Amino acid sequence: MPQEPGFLSRLFIAGSLAFVLIGIVGSIYGVALPAFTRAYGLEDGAAGLILTTNALGAVVAVLAATLGMPGLGARTATALIAIGTAGIALMPGWHVTLAASTVVGAGFGLIATEVNRTVLAGFGPRGPGLGGRVNGL
């Protein structure tokens, strides 16, 4: 199947931006931990649980996508990130915020899986090397 001109460049750029987004949000969680602690009246260090729930969502999503569950692609990932982020922003309560963080993590896991799968397939023999570069961001 022939590819349109510029497809591989756009694929590499889009994949790189997706991984930059994942890194930025992880950094935002770190900066927001003191605010979560104050807003929800948590013990010192307890707000770090949001990082755990985010990672849990990502692991579950990667496993689900790897096992080939249908309908788990870029659109689903984007929707999960949007829904989860809205849940965190609304700050309805600590447990709901943790659940929302799990949803955001699932979106990240799907993005990582989709980008890696697409880069590996799209670049052929160069896929593993370029996939490593994308993941290195």
Short mmCIF file of C-alpha atoms in Angstrom, two decimals:
data_model
loop_
_atom_site.label_atom_id
_atom_site.label_comp_id
_atom_site.label_asym_id
_atom_site.label_seq_id
_atom_site.Cartn_x
_atom_site.Cartn_y
_atom_site.Cartn_z
CA MET A 1 0.00 0.00 0.00
CA PRO A 2 1.68 3.25 -1.11
CA GLN A 3 1.86 6.13 1.35
CA GLU A 4 1.15 9.74 0.50
CA PRO A 5 4.16 12.09 0.36
CA GLY A 6 5.14 13.44 3.76
CA PHE A 7 3.22 10.76 5.68
CA LEU A 8 6.26 9.46 7.55
CA SER A 9 7.39 12.95 8.57
CA ARG A 10 3.92 13.79 9.87
CA LEU A 11 3.76 10.44 11.66
CA PHE A 12 7.09 11.04 13.40
CA ILE A 13 6.13 14.59 14.41
CA ALA A 14 2.68 13.57 15.66
CA GLY A 15 4.12 10.68 17.63
CA SER A 16 6.77 12.91 19.16
CA LEU A 17 4.18 15.52 20.15
CA ALA A 18 2.00 12.83 21.73
CA PHE A 19 4.87 11.72 23.94
CA VAL A 20 5.72 15.33 24.83
CA LEU A 21 2.08 15.74 25.94
CA ILE A 22 2.34 12.69 28.16
CA GLY A 23 5.51 14.11 29.74
CA ILE A 24 4.00 17.54 30.29
CA VAL A 25 0.97 16.19 32.09
CA GLY A 26 3.16 14.02 34.28
CA SER A 27 5.10 17.13 35.22
CA ILE A 28 1.91 19.03 35.96
CA TYR A 29 0.83 16.29 38.37
CA GLY A 30 4.07 16.77 40.28
CA VAL A 31 3.63 20.51 40.56
CA ALA A 32 -0.04 20.08 41.57
CA LEU A 33 0.61 17.67 44.46
CA PRO A 34 0.78 20.42 47.13
CA ALA A 35 -2.46 21.93 45.78
CA PHE A 36 -4.20 18.54 45.94
CA THR A 37 -2.92 18.08 49.50
CA ARG A 38 -4.37 21.43 50.57
CA ALA A 39 -7.62 21.20 48.60
CA TYR A 40 -8.54 17.76 49.89
CA GLY A 41 -6.96 18.02 53.36
CA LEU A 42 -4.64 15.08 52.74
CA GLU A 43 -1.71 13.90 54.82
CA ASP A 44 1.73 14.81 53.49
CA GLY A 45 2.61 12.49 50.64
CA ALA A 46 -0.91 11.11 50.20
CA ALA A 47 -1.51 13.19 47.07
CA GLY A 48 1.16 11.10 45.34
CA LEU A 49 -1.49 8.40 45.02
CA ILE A 50 -2.72 10.29 41.96
CA LEU A 51 0.50 9.30 40.17
CA THR A 52 -0.15 5.66 41.06
CA THR A 53 -3.70 5.71 39.75
CA ASN A 54 -2.53 7.39 36.55
CA ALA A 55 0.09 4.68 36.04
CA LEU A 56 -2.47 1.97 36.83
CA GLY A 57 -4.77 3.29 34.11
CA ALA A 58 -1.90 3.35 31.63
CA VAL A 59 -0.87 -0.24 32.39
CA VAL A 60 -4.43 -1.54 32.07
CA ALA A 61 -4.89 0.29 28.75
CA VAL A 62 -1.60 -0.98 27.33
CA LEU A 63 -2.54 -4.54 28.28
CA ALA A 64 -6.03 -4.16 26.79
CA ALA A 65 -4.66 -2.72 23.55
CA THR A 66 -1.96 -5.36 23.35
CA LEU A 67 -4.56 -8.08 23.74
CA GLY A 68 -6.39 -6.60 20.77
CA MET A 69 -9.55 -5.23 22.33
CA PRO A 70 -11.51 -3.55 19.52
CA GLY A 71 -12.13 0.20 19.42
CA LEU A 72 -9.03 1.20 21.36
CA GLY A 73 -7.33 3.76 19.17
CA ALA A 74 -6.33 7.40 19.04
CA ARG A 75 -9.90 8.73 19.21
CA THR A 76 -10.69 6.65 22.28
CA ALA A 77 -7.42 7.77 23.87
CA THR A 78 -8.19 11.42 23.21
CA ALA A 79 -11.69 11.05 24.64
CA LEU A 80 -10.36 9.34 27.77
CA ILE A 81 -7.81 12.10 28.35
CA ALA A 82 -10.46 14.81 27.86
CA ILE A 83 -12.98 13.14 30.18
CA GLY A 84 -10.38 12.36 32.84
CA THR A 85 -8.90 15.84 32.72
CA ALA A 86 -12.35 17.39 33.12
CA GLY A 87 -12.94 15.14 36.13
CA ILE A 88 -9.72 16.30 37.75
CA ALA A 89 -10.38 19.97 36.95
CA LEU A 90 -13.87 19.89 38.49
CA MET A 91 -12.35 18.64 41.78
CA PRO A 92 -15.55 16.90 42.94
CA GLY A 93 -13.75 14.95 45.66
CA TRP A 94 -10.52 13.08 46.21
CA HIS A 95 -11.81 9.62 45.24
CA VAL A 96 -13.41 10.93 42.05
CA THR A 97 -10.18 12.78 41.25
CA LEU A 98 -8.26 9.52 41.65
CA ALA A 99 -10.73 7.75 39.36
CA ALA A 100 -10.38 10.56 36.82
CA SER A 101 -6.60 10.23 37.00
CA THR A 102 -6.98 6.54 36.18
CA VAL A 103 -9.02 7.49 33.11
CA VAL A 104 -6.34 9.98 32.01
CA GLY A 105 -3.72 7.28 32.49
CA ALA A 106 -5.74 4.90 30.32
CA GLY A 107 -5.74 7.52 27.58
CA PHE A 108 -1.97 7.87 27.89
CA GLY A 109 -1.51 4.11 27.72
CA LEU A 110 -3.58 3.95 24.55
CA ILE A 111 -1.66 6.84 22.99
CA ALA A 112 1.66 5.15 23.77
CA THR A 113 0.46 1.85 22.31
CA GLU A 114 -1.03 3.45 19.21
CA VAL A 115 2.00 5.63 18.48
CA ASN A 116 4.44 2.76 18.95
CA ARG A 117 2.38 0.38 16.83
CA THR A 118 1.98 2.95 14.04
CA VAL A 119 5.65 3.99 14.03
CA LEU A 120 6.80 0.37 13.93
CA ALA A 121 4.47 -0.45 11.03
CA GLY A 122 4.90 2.82 9.13
CA PHE A 123 8.68 2.97 9.10
CA GLY A 124 9.33 -0.69 8.33
CA PRO A 125 12.93 -1.71 9.11
CA ARG A 126 13.67 1.77 10.50
CA GLY A 127 10.64 1.53 12.83
CA PRO A 128 12.39 0.22 15.96
CA GLY A 129 15.07 2.92 15.84
CA LEU A 130 12.62 5.74 15.24
CA GLY A 131 10.24 4.29 17.82
CA GLY A 132 13.05 4.51 20.34
CA ARG A 133 13.58 8.16 19.45
CA VAL A 134 9.90 8.96 19.85
CA ASN A 135 9.80 7.19 23.23
CA GLY A 136 12.96 9.00 24.31
CA LEU A 137 11.10 12.28 24.40
#
